[in-house]
Structures are given as structure tokens and as C-alpha cells.
Amino acid sequence: MEQQCINVIQTMAPCLTSSGVDPGLAQFISILIGVVLVALFPLVLVILLIWMERKVAARVQDRLGPNRVGPFGLFQNIADALKLIIKEDITPAGADRTIFNLAPIIATLSTTMMWAVIPFSPVNIGVDLSIGVLYFTAIGSIGTLAIMMAGWSSNNKYALLGAFRVVAALVSYEVPMVLALLVPVMIAGTLSMQSLVVAQQGMWFIVPAFVSALLFYISNLAETGRAPFDLIEAESELVAGYNIEYSGMKFGLFMANEFMHAFTANLLFAVIFLGGWSGPGATEVPLLGFIYLFLKTGALYIPSLILRATVPRVRIDQMMGFNWKFLVPVAIVNVVVVAFLLQVTKALGIAPVPGETDFLANLPQALVLFVGNLLTIAVALEMIRRFGRQARSETSGAAVVIAEAHDVPSAAH
Amino acid sequence: MLELNAQTIAFFIFALFALGGALGVVTSRNLIHGALYLIVSLFGGAGFFVLLSAPFMAVVQVLVYIGAIAILIIFAVMLTRGMTQMSEILNRQWWMSAIVGVLLFVMLGLGVILPVWGENGINPNRPVSDNVATTEDLGVALVDGNQYVLPFQVASLLLTGAMIGAIVLARDTE
Amino acid sequence: MSVVNEWAFIGVFMALAWVFPATPLLVSWIFRPRRANAIKMQTYECGVETVGDTWVQFKVQYYIYGLVFLVFDVELIFLFPWAMAYNQLDFFAFAAGLLFIFLLTDALIYAWRKNALEWA
């Protein structure tokens, strides 16, 4: 029995039942403990994430960043949180109070709930739903609703405009994101997150589904409101966007949620395309899987921070055009190409048996798909180059000068 | 007959969401509130799908109805004027919709009660079918030439038609 | 775990996911100062008083984007079971999926040609 009690989430119930607790109650307690562990983790992690973001942004701009409170300024965010908690909270006159107060809670809820299906190690997963991939897409769409609620209830024209603009952009970028997810699902033949990771034991999906990985990364940048798609905080034209009227801890929740969401998106990328917890020795020592997963996520997260401090923001019309006229067509072509090549490899007999964990057995199919992906990229880039050339020849010289003057990277936050 | 276990409790909670939300939709004077109540109601529906062991349908309910249709409804509400103060809850056609509503309720009630009523009724505790279908089975059935491949394509055509129609209408109003 | 048990986890998660963000709000509600006055509670816009109603009529473009998204969303839902079962499907199934995606692309091309995708 000792052995069983190690893994809190999965084996708590039999462990408790064996020590004489009512089975139903034991089940409930084990679920409760699992939920508290999984749900609290991102909320604690976010303190570290904000610190990391500020440090990286500072380094990019040749500053030091927070360095006074605690070692390396680590406790700066705790101090900031205390300040936000004791700050006076202002609800604007004429605001729709119920919706106004619900919005930050729902925003946070949508991000924390995504963590329920993330496999941290071969044995540690909140719950391995059979439709996990769709689950986190669905939960993510609730976050969009929270932005709409916040912007609408503030009784502020800027907030409303900002919210509507952002919601239109967010729902648009959901299309290439979900289209990109079709490809790993097609290769693995499953929608469960844990099985997706297991299917990558032989070959990480970033190789056979390279275009999908890129599409997923780009649309996730937009979904989480990161640069260059950070129109969600439009301080240059709409004062601040949907959260102008929020102050104190309610604003703090929106801000914390933004960082949490960005990290979660990279975590999902690591799970779906970079093999999640898989790595040498991860099946024997679950803790190693946990470390691998977070190393992979960090390797994705830090570039996104540098990207944020580097690139300028796009305009809303460019953002929508980029999505509907570039990402979505590429995503559709990508699904068709991969579906075709999967049939071809099956016909040629080089497709691995489902569940094959050997690297070499997976290699031929992955290479064929990778070459197909590269071709897709080449065609897409050639088309966008032609489009750019055409657009440049259509605009007059003066317009080009103005456009170049606007290309100066936006100031730091 | 009614066993008080976690599933029954969950059923009643979801029923409360579904009915309370629906009541909120028809009684709110603010159209945006109505749209948000609708989301609560739809969420209750998603809960029912989970209780029926149809998680795929539950997720579709959240993804399509809450994530897309609710947002579309809010956008549509914002196309109207005076969406925050409806002066009257009822309009002139209220009695027509009342008749339709009552008829629908009676029909659904009959459809639910008759099969399990009396001598000829089936045993309510028996599952309707012993087949357990997964999402994967659905995928196979959708593109199987002997099963649903035609409805599958017709659905696509229908959606395309819906979009074309909507664009034509929306562009006209500009 | 059975299906319902799995979802019990999600249910409990959903209930608790309200509690965690609500706690700091509650703590803040206890400790924060309350010195509201009418001028402080004014809508924050450009420094001048706000003019007119906020909840005005919006343009139709938002609705069109929402609609295009909805159509794609529904189509993607149909494609997910297809993708999940793809490993066991034959070439006919690929063709069926291709036709489905082709009809989807049709709608996109139509919207593109009609300038419904322009933000203007």
C-alpha cells in the first residue's frame, strides 16, 4: 500500500479506501486534492512568470529590471500584489456591476481550467479526457467571452471598442489554431492529451507537422495577446483596451491571467508538438518528465518574451488580413497535404504501426511529411513575396516613406 | 425511484442552470444580459451531455454554442439600437409564440413519457442501446460510403450556403 | 476512471476555479479603502467628460467576422472525428474529407472575393 500512496492524484482513492474510508468519500477527497494541486500550480507559478517577463524585457532594453525586493528582485511581484490588494477599487458610474465583477474571475477560470488536461508526467495528469484537445480549445473560447463581458460592462467607449476589436481578432485566430491541431490528431489518431504524448515517443510531432507547429505558435501569440499581436492592450489608440476601467486586484487578475495564458499556450505547444514529458528516463522517474516538460516550455516561453520586447505591433486590419488571407488558407492546404501524404505513406508501406516507439521506424514517414511541409512553406512564402511586391508597386513613394517611419519598434511597456 | 447520488445531484444542478438561464433570457430587459443568461442555459445543456456520457457533444456545445454562437449573438445585439432598455418584454406576437411553445412542450413531453409509460413501455432503467460509440466511430461513420458520407457533405454545403446568404444580407444593409 | 468520474474532476475543478480568483478579490474587498465620490467614479476616457451613450449601434463588420468564424468552427467540429479515425481510413475517406474541406474553402474564397474579410 505504501507504493500506491505516492501518486496523489491517481491512487489516493484506493489508498484511502484501504485505510477504512467510505469509497465515495475517498473518491471525492482524492479528486479534491488533485484539483487543488493542479489549479493552484499556475496561480503560484504566475508570480515567477511576471518576474521573468520583467527581467527579460529589462535585459533586452539594457536595464536591470526589478532588483530591490528580495534576491534578484524575486519578491517584487509579491509586493506588487499586496499593493494591488490594498488599493482602492473603482467601479465606474453606470457600469454593469455584476458582469463587471464576474469578468476577471471568468478570465482566470478559463486559463486555470486548461491545466486540468495537461499531462505533466506519464502518471501525473489532472484528468485524461478522451477529447482533451477539444476540451482546452472549448475552455479557451470562454476567455474570449470574459473579455467581451469586461469591455461591455465598463460603460466606457474605449473599453467597448477595444473589447469588440479584440474579440473579433481572437475568434478569427482560433480558426488556424484549431486547423493546425487537426494534423497531430490525424497522425496520432487520438484526442486525449496523454495519448498524444505517448504517440510522440518515437518522433516529436514538430518534425512531421512542422507547418502546424508554426501555425499553432503564431495563432497562440495572437490568442494570448503577445507581440506582435498585442492589440489586446491598445494603449496607443484606445487608452488601454477592454480593461481601462479596472483597478486594484481586479486589474491584477486580468494581468496575471495574461501571463498565465501565455505560459499555458507554450505548455500546450510543448505537449502537442515537442513530446510533452518524453525524454530519457521519463517513464521510470515521473519527476524527470515534469522537468523535461518545463524545460521545453521555458525554451519556447523565453523567445516569446524577447519577441515581445523586440517587434512592433501590427494594425488591426493587418492582423485580420494576415489571419484570413494567409494563415487560414495555409492551414487548410496543410491539412490536405498531410492527409494526402499519410495515405501515400500507408500505400507505400512505410507508415509505422500505431504505437511504434522506435525512432528509426518512425523516421521514413516523418521525413516524407517534413518534406511536404517544407514544400507548403516554400509555396506560401513565394505567394506572400509576390503579394508584397505587388503591394509595394501599387503604393506611391510617399506612402512607403510614411510606412517606414511607422516601423519604429513601439516603446517598452 | 430517484436515487440520491452524485449524478442525480449534478443533474438537478444542471437543470437549474438550463431552466434558470432560459427564464433569464425571456425576462431580462437588457439584451446583453439575455445573451449571457443564454450562455448559462447552454452550459446546463453541456452538463446534460456529460451526464449522458457524450463528452464530445458536451465540448461541441461549449465550443460552438458558448464560444461562437453566443459571441455572434452579442455582435448581433450590438447591431441594434436601445439594447439596454427594452421597454416591453412582450411584443404583439406573444400569443403565437406561446401557442407554439406549449405545443412543443406537449410534444416533447409525450415523446419522453409515452415510451416508458404503462404496460407497453420499456423499462426506464434499461439503456436504449448497448452499443457504446466513441468519437472515433463517429469519424468512421461520417466518411463511410454506406453510412453518413452524403449528410456529411450536405452539411458542408449547408454551412457554405449559410455563410454566402449571410454575407449577401449583411453587405446589403450597409 | 469512468467517463462520469473523469468529468467529476472537471466539475470540481470548475467549482474551485471560481474560488481561487475570488479569494484575492474578497481579501481586497476587506482591506481596501472606500472613499468614493462622484467625480472619482466618472468614466475614464480622454480627460473630458464622456458624451452620449456608450452602448451604441456597432458596424456590421464584427458580425460578419463572427459569422465566418462560426461556419469554420462548425466545419472543424465535423473534421475532428474524421482526423481522429484517419489512421484506419482508406483513400475514399480521404476523398470525402477533401471534398468537405473544398466546400469549406469555397465559402472562404467567396467571402474573400466579396471583400467580407476587409477590416473597413
XYZ file of C-alpha atoms in Angstrom:
707
model
C 0.000 0.000 0.000
C 2.894 2.365 0.645
C 3.739 2.330 -3.046
C 0.219 3.316 -4.036
C 0.080 6.417 -1.916
C 2.947 8.179 -3.685
C 0.936 9.436 -6.615
C -1.593 11.759 -5.056
C -3.934 12.293 -7.971
C -4.465 8.804 -9.334
C -4.071 6.413 -6.414
C -5.305 8.453 -3.497
C -8.754 6.863 -3.566
C -7.746 3.166 -3.281
C -5.157 4.203 -0.725
C -7.753 5.917 1.460
C -10.306 3.158 0.994
C -7.787 0.589 2.174
C -7.360 2.544 5.383
C -11.090 2.334 6.048
C -12.683 5.414 4.473
C -16.010 5.218 2.634
C -15.216 4.676 -1.107
C -17.394 7.535 -2.325
C -15.837 9.951 0.136
C -12.359 8.692 -0.699
C -13.048 9.322 -4.366
C -14.225 12.830 -3.601
C -11.232 13.623 -1.388
C -8.791 12.370 -3.990
C -10.497 14.457 -6.697
C -10.486 17.492 -4.438
C -6.795 17.203 -3.619
C -5.947 16.672 -7.281
C -7.947 19.724 -8.283
C -6.380 21.932 -5.623
C -2.891 20.841 -6.677
C -3.470 21.344 -10.404
C -5.408 24.592 -10.046
C -3.103 26.262 -7.547
C 0.019 25.483 -9.527
C -0.499 28.041 -12.335
C -1.655 30.649 -9.824
C 1.579 30.312 -7.854
C 3.682 29.994 -10.981
C 2.386 33.293 -12.322
C 4.370 35.241 -9.703
C 7.547 33.760 -11.130
C 6.375 34.339 -14.701
C 5.816 38.064 -14.213
C 9.259 38.353 -12.650
C 10.765 36.517 -15.616
C 8.947 38.723 -18.111
C 10.151 41.901 -16.433
C 13.720 40.675 -16.199
C 13.875 39.583 -19.830
C 12.226 42.777 -21.102
C 14.677 44.794 -18.988
C 17.683 42.943 -20.384
C 16.522 43.468 -23.951
C 16.282 47.198 -23.255
C 19.622 47.296 -21.416
C 18.061 47.838 -17.998
C 18.340 45.849 -14.795
C 14.677 45.178 -14.099
C 13.364 44.538 -10.587
C 16.322 44.014 -8.238
C 15.455 45.581 -4.887
C 12.861 43.399 -3.165
C 14.301 40.006 -2.261
C 17.120 38.149 -4.046
C 17.262 39.248 -7.718
C 14.046 41.169 -7.126
C 12.124 37.914 -6.849
C 9.676 39.247 -4.268
C 8.852 42.363 -6.281
C 5.635 40.809 -7.548
C 4.520 39.781 -4.089
C 4.972 43.395 -3.068
C 3.026 44.473 -6.162
C 0.233 42.031 -5.354
C -0.007 43.405 -1.806
C -0.199 46.903 -3.234
C -2.978 45.878 -5.629
C -4.913 44.214 -2.829
C -4.955 47.285 -0.582
C -5.621 49.655 -3.473
C -8.943 51.434 -3.718
C -11.170 49.760 -6.238
C -13.051 51.990 -8.635
C -16.177 50.842 -10.394
C -17.146 53.499 -12.921
C -20.540 55.124 -12.700
C -23.076 53.382 -14.886
C -21.104 50.151 -15.081
C -22.963 46.880 -15.085
C -21.691 45.798 -11.667
C -22.392 42.060 -11.714
C -20.834 41.474 -15.111
C -18.023 43.898 -14.292
C -17.032 41.867 -11.226
C -17.557 38.472 -12.856
C -15.347 39.146 -15.883
C -11.896 38.901 -14.212
C -12.937 35.732 -12.398
C -14.150 34.068 -15.592
C -10.987 35.101 -17.432
C -8.815 33.440 -14.784
C -11.114 30.428 -14.648
C -10.751 29.758 -18.354
C -6.958 29.661 -18.121
C -6.664 27.580 -14.958
C -9.142 25.048 -16.305
C -6.900 24.329 -19.281
C -4.387 22.857 -16.852
C -6.796 20.048 -15.983
C -5.844 18.089 -19.109
C -2.099 18.780 -19.292
C -0.001 15.637 -18.783
C 2.910 16.565 -16.528
C 4.463 13.110 -16.500
C 3.462 9.566 -17.533
C 1.331 9.272 -14.390
C 0.589 12.852 -13.351
C -2.280 14.369 -15.244
C -5.306 16.107 -13.800
C -7.677 14.038 -15.875
C -7.008 12.335 -19.187
C -10.212 13.197 -21.040
C -10.854 11.264 -24.238
C -11.465 14.584 -26.017
C -8.739 16.589 -24.271
C -7.653 18.580 -27.333
C -11.168 19.841 -27.955
C -11.623 20.463 -24.252
C -8.881 23.036 -23.997
C -9.990 24.747 -27.208
C -13.509 24.992 -25.819
C -12.358 26.270 -22.437
C -10.081 28.762 -24.175
C -13.058 30.222 -26.012
C -14.635 31.080 -22.648
C -11.747 33.502 -22.083
C -12.898 35.441 -25.141
C -16.278 35.793 -23.522
C -14.687 37.237 -20.382
C -13.044 39.982 -22.455
C -16.374 40.767 -24.067
C -18.041 40.945 -20.645
C -15.309 43.204 -19.256
C -15.394 45.604 -22.168
C -19.151 45.784 -22.364
C -19.861 46.217 -18.658
C -17.343 49.044 -18.121
C -19.641 51.668 -19.686
C -16.638 53.135 -21.462
C -16.444 53.678 -25.206
C -12.774 52.794 -25.418
C -13.256 49.640 -23.401
C -16.153 48.571 -25.599
C -14.307 49.299 -28.837
C -11.183 47.565 -27.558
C -13.115 44.523 -26.421
C -15.001 44.150 -29.692
C -11.884 44.531 -31.757
C -10.014 42.005 -29.652
C -12.869 39.512 -29.636
C -13.161 39.696 -33.420
C -9.415 39.074 -33.662
C -9.379 36.277 -31.083
C -12.186 34.294 -32.659
C -10.507 34.717 -36.058
C -7.190 33.328 -34.836
C -8.972 30.383 -33.300
C -9.584 29.033 -36.815
C -5.929 28.453 -37.864
C -5.169 27.228 -34.333
C -7.793 24.512 -34.457
C -6.930 23.675 -38.082
C -3.306 23.234 -37.008
C -4.395 20.883 -34.228
C -6.069 18.597 -36.777
C -2.686 17.411 -38.047
C -1.226 15.955 -34.816
C -4.644 14.433 -34.153
C -4.559 12.838 -37.591
C -1.071 11.398 -37.076
C -1.695 10.173 -33.537
C -5.305 9.117 -34.071
C -6.414 10.372 -30.687
C -7.812 13.435 -28.968
C -6.551 12.588 -25.497
C -3.584 14.655 -24.347
C -1.778 11.785 -22.625
C -2.092 9.561 -25.709
C -0.792 12.418 -27.872
C 2.378 12.482 -25.765
C 2.673 8.690 -25.832
C 2.315 8.768 -29.629
C 5.363 11.063 -29.753
C 7.681 8.611 -28.020
C 9.255 7.694 -31.359
C 9.118 11.064 -33.092
C 8.139 14.510 -31.876
C 5.305 15.921 -33.935
C 7.232 19.088 -34.702
C 9.001 17.144 -37.478
C 6.054 15.610 -39.363
C 3.758 18.530 -38.503
C 6.172 21.412 -38.893
C 3.736 23.813 -40.555
C 1.109 23.018 -37.947
C 3.584 23.786 -35.196
C 4.362 27.173 -36.742
C 0.684 27.953 -37.249
C -0.127 26.906 -33.715
C 2.673 29.052 -32.319
C 1.679 32.139 -34.313
C -2.019 31.868 -33.613
C -1.254 31.272 -29.958
C 0.736 34.508 -29.873
C -2.428 36.205 -31.065
C -4.757 34.249 -28.783
C -2.720 35.185 -25.729
C -2.270 38.800 -26.820
C 1.507 38.749 -27.214
C 3.516 40.957 -29.537
C 3.288 41.495 -32.466
C -0.430 40.814 -31.989
C -0.842 42.531 -28.614
C -3.751 44.708 -29.694
C -5.398 43.479 -26.533
C -3.571 46.272 -24.703
C -4.009 49.089 -27.169
C -2.507 51.936 -25.163
C -1.529 53.782 -28.328
C -5.033 54.228 -29.695
C -7.688 53.123 -27.205
C -6.104 54.249 -23.893
C -5.800 50.633 -22.718
C -8.390 48.486 -24.415
C -11.006 46.402 -22.678
C -9.597 46.753 -19.145
C -9.338 50.571 -18.847
C -11.823 50.836 -16.016
C -10.365 48.016 -13.964
C -8.240 48.891 -10.978
C -6.850 47.177 -7.898
C -6.981 43.412 -7.665
C -9.496 43.049 -10.495
C -6.958 44.531 -12.871
C -4.343 42.338 -11.174
C -6.338 39.242 -12.066
C -6.548 40.254 -15.723
C -2.824 40.915 -15.791
C -1.925 37.679 -14.015
C -4.249 35.825 -16.355
C -2.468 37.252 -19.374
C 0.893 35.887 -18.227
C -0.634 32.598 -17.162
C -2.349 32.228 -20.524
C 0.864 32.908 -22.436
C 2.702 30.269 -20.434
C -0.163 27.799 -20.774
C -0.156 28.232 -24.538
C 3.556 27.381 -24.669
C 2.955 24.452 -22.343
C 0.314 23.128 -24.751
C 2.725 23.600 -27.629
C 5.353 21.579 -25.759
C 2.806 18.837 -25.053
C 1.401 18.628 -28.573
C 4.499 19.196 -30.699
C 7.593 18.715 -28.531
C 6.732 15.392 -26.936
C 5.493 16.742 -23.615
C 7.154 14.881 -20.776
C 9.005 12.429 -23.021
C 12.761 12.257 -22.697
C 15.361 9.790 -21.451
C 14.244 8.055 -18.270
C 10.922 9.866 -18.010
C 8.814 6.701 -17.980
C 10.718 5.347 -14.958
C 11.044 8.575 -12.969
C 7.922 10.729 -13.365
C 9.698 13.719 -11.818
C 12.103 13.786 -14.766
C 9.132 14.048 -17.156
C 7.919 17.020 -15.198
C 11.337 18.686 -15.515
C 11.571 17.915 -19.259
C 8.147 19.408 -19.882
C 9.007 22.638 -18.107
C 12.412 22.891 -19.771
C 10.741 22.576 -23.168
C 8.130 25.133 -22.227
C 10.811 27.521 -20.970
C 12.721 27.130 -24.221
C 9.588 28.340 -26.022
C 8.498 30.906 -23.482
C 11.695 32.957 -23.244
C 11.907 33.578 -27.028
C 8.304 34.779 -26.906
C 9.339 37.261 -24.193
C 12.238 38.521 -26.306
C 9.883 38.700 -29.295
C 7.532 40.838 -27.260
C 10.273 43.298 -26.368
C 11.535 43.437 -29.959
C 8.868 43.538 -32.640
C 6.429 46.368 -33.369
C 2.695 45.952 -33.098
C 0.589 45.305 -36.202
C -2.564 47.221 -37.040
C -5.929 45.542 -36.593
C -6.668 45.414 -40.333
C -3.241 43.874 -40.973
C -3.845 41.414 -38.173
C -7.187 40.283 -39.605
C -5.843 40.202 -43.155
C -2.861 38.113 -42.074
C -5.189 35.624 -40.449
C -7.895 35.188 -43.049
C -5.799 35.673 -46.184
C -2.634 33.895 -45.117
C -2.863 31.690 -42.026
C -6.241 30.119 -42.749
C -5.505 29.213 -46.407
C -2.086 27.837 -45.409
C -3.674 25.824 -42.603
C -6.270 24.357 -44.970
C -3.645 23.436 -47.573
C -1.510 21.961 -44.808
C -4.304 19.654 -43.621
C -4.917 18.459 -47.175
C -1.203 17.899 -47.876
C -0.667 15.952 -44.662
C -3.815 13.884 -45.181
C -2.658 13.028 -48.707
C 0.895 12.148 -47.647
C -0.388 9.974 -44.818
C -2.367 7.957 -47.369
C 0.677 7.776 -49.641
C 2.986 6.518 -46.892
C 0.383 3.962 -45.933
C 0.142 2.790 -49.538
C 3.933 2.612 -49.812
C 4.079 0.616 -46.602
C 6.495 2.929 -44.801
C 3.969 4.118 -42.234
C 4.852 2.952 -38.722
C 2.480 0.699 -36.815
C 0.383 2.789 -34.420
C 2.104 2.836 -31.041
C 5.580 2.330 -32.521
C 8.108 3.919 -30.152
C 11.264 3.236 -32.146
C 12.812 6.353 -33.671
C 14.015 4.678 -36.888
C 10.663 3.041 -37.606
C 9.006 6.446 -37.405
C 11.663 8.182 -39.476
C 10.579 7.463 -43.099
C 7.015 8.695 -42.680
C 8.153 11.698 -40.656
C 10.682 12.633 -43.352
C 8.098 12.382 -46.124
C 5.735 14.577 -44.147
C 8.528 17.010 -43.299
C 9.428 17.448 -46.958
C 5.747 18.004 -47.724
C 5.655 20.638 -45.002
C 8.718 22.397 -46.380
C 7.084 22.500 -49.812
C 3.967 24.058 -48.283
C 6.114 26.703 -46.612
C 8.045 27.402 -49.818
C 4.853 27.914 -51.810
C 3.311 30.061 -49.086
C 6.400 32.262 -48.816
C 6.601 32.652 -52.581
C 2.960 33.743 -52.692
C 3.413 36.256 -49.904
C 6.552 37.593 -51.627
C 4.588 38.169 -54.831
C 1.807 39.808 -52.876
C 4.292 42.085 -51.150
C 5.916 43.057 -54.419
C 2.534 43.860 -55.921
C 1.503 45.895 -52.884
C 4.757 47.836 -52.961
C 4.420 48.690 -56.633
C 0.857 49.871 -56.071
C 1.664 52.287 -53.261
C 3.250 55.603 -54.167
C 6.666 56.647 -52.942
C 5.317 58.962 -50.251
C 3.207 56.226 -48.705
C 6.262 53.984 -48.454
C 8.176 56.667 -46.591
C 5.344 57.084 -44.109
C 5.029 53.331 -43.669
C 8.743 53.069 -42.963
C 8.598 55.874 -40.434
C 5.906 53.925 -38.599
C 8.020 50.787 -38.496
C 9.999 52.017 -35.497
C 9.552 49.422 -32.732
C 6.996 50.541 -30.179
C 8.297 51.663 -26.807
C 8.520 49.198 -23.932
C 5.667 48.675 -21.550
C -37.274 5.510 -7.788
C -34.968 8.514 -7.674
C -31.692 7.543 -6.177
C -29.864 10.377 -4.461
C -26.312 10.089 -5.681
C -23.742 12.454 -7.139
C -25.142 12.062 -10.657
C -28.679 12.935 -9.615
C -27.451 15.992 -7.757
C -25.407 17.045 -10.773
C -28.474 16.556 -12.965
C -30.537 18.879 -10.816
C -27.788 21.493 -10.710
C -27.546 21.454 -14.500
C -31.337 21.525 -14.791
C -31.322 24.607 -12.581
C -28.723 26.226 -14.853
C -30.663 25.340 -18.000
C -34.088 26.451 -16.769
C -32.891 29.438 -14.742
C -30.844 30.649 -17.687
C -33.795 30.233 -20.033
C -36.037 32.163 -17.663
C -33.409 34.907 -17.507
C -33.316 35.115 -21.299
C -37.025 35.796 -21.648
C -37.353 38.163 -18.695
C -34.316 40.451 -18.994
C -34.897 43.914 -20.364
C -31.253 44.203 -21.327
C -30.451 42.197 -24.435
C -26.816 41.611 -23.424
C -27.988 40.191 -20.111
C -30.296 37.974 -22.115
C -27.353 36.735 -24.183
C -25.343 35.983 -21.038
C -28.290 34.129 -19.478
C -28.459 32.121 -22.670
C -24.853 31.063 -22.079
C -25.772 29.851 -18.590
C -28.620 27.866 -20.091
C -26.399 26.354 -22.785
C -23.840 25.447 -20.154
C -26.546 23.444 -18.383
C -27.107 21.636 -21.683
C -23.404 20.800 -21.910
C -23.649 19.324 -18.420
C -26.510 17.053 -19.543
C -24.357 15.728 -22.382
C -21.616 14.868 -19.892
C -24.106 13.041 -17.685
C -25.233 11.092 -20.760
C -21.595 10.025 -21.317
C -21.366 12.035 -24.519
C -18.313 14.211 -23.788
C -17.773 15.031 -27.463
C -21.215 16.589 -27.674
C -20.608 18.463 -24.425
C -17.426 20.002 -25.780
C -19.155 20.851 -29.055
C -21.865 22.569 -27.054
C -19.273 24.733 -25.287
C -17.099 25.338 -28.353
C -19.835 26.112 -30.857
C -22.693 27.456 -28.778
C -20.858 29.287 -25.998
C -17.658 30.068 -27.882
C -19.122 31.034 -31.245
C -22.894 31.464 -31.308
C -23.050 33.418 -28.043
C -20.373 35.784 -29.337
C -22.231 36.099 -32.624
C -25.436 36.891 -30.738
C -23.663 39.616 -28.768
C -22.301 41.079 -32.014
C -25.814 40.905 -33.443
C -27.250 42.629 -30.384
C -24.729 45.411 -30.851
C -26.154 45.972 -34.336
C -29.465 47.021 -32.798
C -30.354 50.245 -31.054
C -31.522 50.561 -27.464
C -30.349 47.135 -26.470
C -30.028 48.024 -22.797
C -33.557 49.252 -22.147
C -36.247 47.206 -23.748
C -39.433 48.984 -22.763
C -41.602 45.908 -23.089
C -40.841 42.251 -22.604
C -43.811 41.129 -24.682
C -44.500 42.138 -28.239
C -47.590 41.726 -30.386
C -46.816 38.168 -31.396
C -46.556 36.863 -27.834
C -49.678 34.712 -28.061
C -48.437 32.980 -31.223
C -45.137 32.055 -29.651
C -46.985 30.973 -26.514
C -49.062 28.527 -28.553
C -46.017 27.188 -30.362
C -44.134 26.875 -27.084
C -46.923 24.984 -25.348
C -47.381 22.671 -28.345
C -43.643 21.937 -28.449
C -43.645 21.258 -24.725
C -46.580 18.849 -25.023
C -44.959 17.045 -27.955
C -41.632 16.656 -26.186
C -43.419 15.595 -23.001
C -45.356 12.933 -24.887
C -42.211 11.799 -26.651
C -40.426 11.341 -23.347
C -43.261 9.859 -21.285
C -45.078 7.563 -23.730
C -42.236 5.124 -24.431
C -41.749 4.406 -20.724
C -45.432 4.568 -19.691
C -47.680 1.648 -18.771
C -47.644 -1.958 -19.920
C -46.058 -1.465 -23.318
C -43.425 0.959 -22.112
C -39.827 -0.055 -21.973
C -38.044 -0.451 -18.705
C -36.754 3.050 -17.886
C -33.674 1.630 -16.220
C -32.650 -0.211 -19.364
C -30.286 1.642 -21.697
C -31.726 2.405 -25.102
C -28.842 0.692 -26.850
C -25.955 -1.482 -25.761
C -23.634 -0.060 -28.401
C -21.005 2.249 -26.974
C -19.858 4.584 -29.718
C -16.682 6.615 -29.441
C -15.693 9.783 -31.242
C -13.562 7.581 -33.474
C -16.614 5.551 -34.534
C -18.294 8.812 -35.410
C -15.324 9.730 -37.594
C -15.508 6.404 -39.439
C -19.263 6.668 -39.875
C -19.071 10.202 -41.262
C -16.946 9.209 -44.250
C -18.195 5.644 -44.744
C -19.862 5.275 -48.162
C -22.591 3.083 -46.653
C -23.314 5.370 -43.738
C -23.241 9.139 -43.461
C -20.951 10.401 -46.185
C -23.772 12.172 -48.015
C -25.145 14.008 -44.945
C -21.535 14.914 -44.136
C -21.100 16.653 -47.499
C -24.561 18.170 -47.385
C -23.726 19.669 -44.004
C -20.681 21.326 -45.549
C -22.787 22.629 -48.427
C -25.394 23.922 -45.992
C -22.784 25.821 -43.996
C -21.324 27.305 -47.163
C -24.800 28.361 -48.222
C -25.468 29.868 -44.813
C -22.303 31.920 -44.992
C -22.952 33.154 -48.529
C -26.505 34.116 -47.628
C -25.421 35.945 -44.513
C -22.709 37.878 -46.345
C -25.161 38.901 -49.055
C -27.669 40.103 -46.462
C -25.119 41.853 -44.276
C -23.406 43.645 -47.153
C -26.763 44.849 -48.399
C -27.597 46.654 -45.196
C -24.519 48.821 -45.372
C -11.709 6.161 -14.149
C -15.136 6.001 -15.736
C -16.321 8.796 -18.010
C -18.536 10.388 -15.368
C -15.774 10.153 -12.772
C -13.380 11.916 -15.121
C -15.869 14.688 -15.553
C -16.461 14.858 -11.827
C -12.867 16.090 -11.709
C -13.708 18.789 -14.243
C -16.845 19.681 -12.309
C -14.988 20.072 -9.020
C -12.270 21.953 -10.882
C -14.825 24.356 -12.305
C -16.324 24.981 -8.878
C -12.922 25.611 -7.303
C -11.639 27.669 -10.226
C -14.217 30.279 -9.138
C -12.936 30.228 -5.590
C -9.242 30.807 -6.291
C -9.551 34.101 -8.199
C -12.416 35.224 -5.952
C -10.272 34.909 -2.824
C -7.874 37.803 -3.578
C -10.874 39.902 -4.625
C -12.514 39.142 -1.287
C -9.344 39.919 0.671
C -9.029 43.138 -1.296
C -12.671 43.941 -0.515
C -11.903 43.665 3.203
C -8.724 45.749 3.233
C -9.169 48.351 0.545
C -10.148 51.933 1.345
C -13.616 53.191 0.383
C -13.573 56.865 -0.408
C -15.709 57.008 -3.490
C -17.106 60.233 -4.824
C -18.972 61.126 -7.953
C -16.004 62.666 -9.747
C -13.734 59.732 -8.990
C -16.286 57.314 -10.376
C -16.563 59.109 -13.701
C -15.844 57.141 -16.822
C -12.163 57.405 -17.715
C -11.833 58.479 -21.313
C -9.765 61.352 -22.715
C -9.825 63.759 -19.819
C -13.084 65.349 -20.854
C -16.490 64.230 -19.707
C -17.956 61.359 -21.649
C -20.549 62.292 -24.239
C -23.624 60.250 -25.025
C -24.490 56.623 -24.501
C -21.728 54.015 -24.593
C -23.885 51.173 -25.792
C -24.431 52.453 -29.307
C -25.005 50.687 -32.583
C -21.936 48.915 -33.945
C -20.957 48.273 -37.516
C -21.837 45.082 -39.295
C -18.241 44.020 -39.915
C -17.923 42.461 -36.449
C -20.963 40.349 -37.140
C -19.534 39.117 -40.437
C -16.277 38.054 -38.809
C -18.261 36.304 -36.097
C -20.290 34.521 -38.734
C -17.333 33.394 -40.831
C -15.748 32.110 -37.637
C -18.912 30.249 -36.674
C -19.090 28.478 -40.026
C -15.452 27.426 -39.758
C -15.921 26.332 -36.176
C -18.789 24.028 -37.051
C -16.887 22.599 -40.014
C -13.847 21.939 -37.827
C -16.014 20.090 -35.337
C -17.021 17.752 -38.170
C -13.397 17.287 -39.169
C -12.139 16.272 -35.716
C -13.773 12.811 -35.644
C -12.534 12.318 -39.206
C -8.968 13.218 -38.187
C -9.173 11.005 -35.126
C -10.175 7.960 -37.152
C -7.842 8.855 -40.020
C -5.314 6.058 -39.407
C -7.928 3.411 -40.150
C -9.494 5.165 -43.116
C -8.953 4.389 -46.776
C -8.495 6.583 -49.813
C -12.240 7.042 -50.250
C -12.395 8.604 -46.789
C -9.556 10.922 -47.748
C -11.506 11.968 -50.835
C -14.625 12.542 -48.754
C -12.668 14.690 -46.324
C -11.087 16.546 -49.229
C -14.477 17.344 -50.735
C -15.656 18.558 -47.348
C -12.633 20.834 -46.942
C -13.020 22.011 -50.539
C -16.580 23.161 -49.863
C -15.269 24.940 -46.762
C -12.629 26.703 -48.807
C -15.315 27.719 -51.276
C -17.024 29.738 -48.584
C -13.732 31.380 -47.681
C -12.998 32.314 -51.297
C -16.497 33.746 -51.671
C -16.066 35.877 -48.554
C -12.664 36.995 -49.825
C -13.951 37.958 -53.277
C -16.864 39.852 -51.746
C -14.420 41.828 -49.593
C -16.140 40.495 -46.473
C -12.727 39.884 -44.908
C -11.640 43.518 -45.152
C -11.479 45.490 -41.931
C -13.053 48.657 -43.212
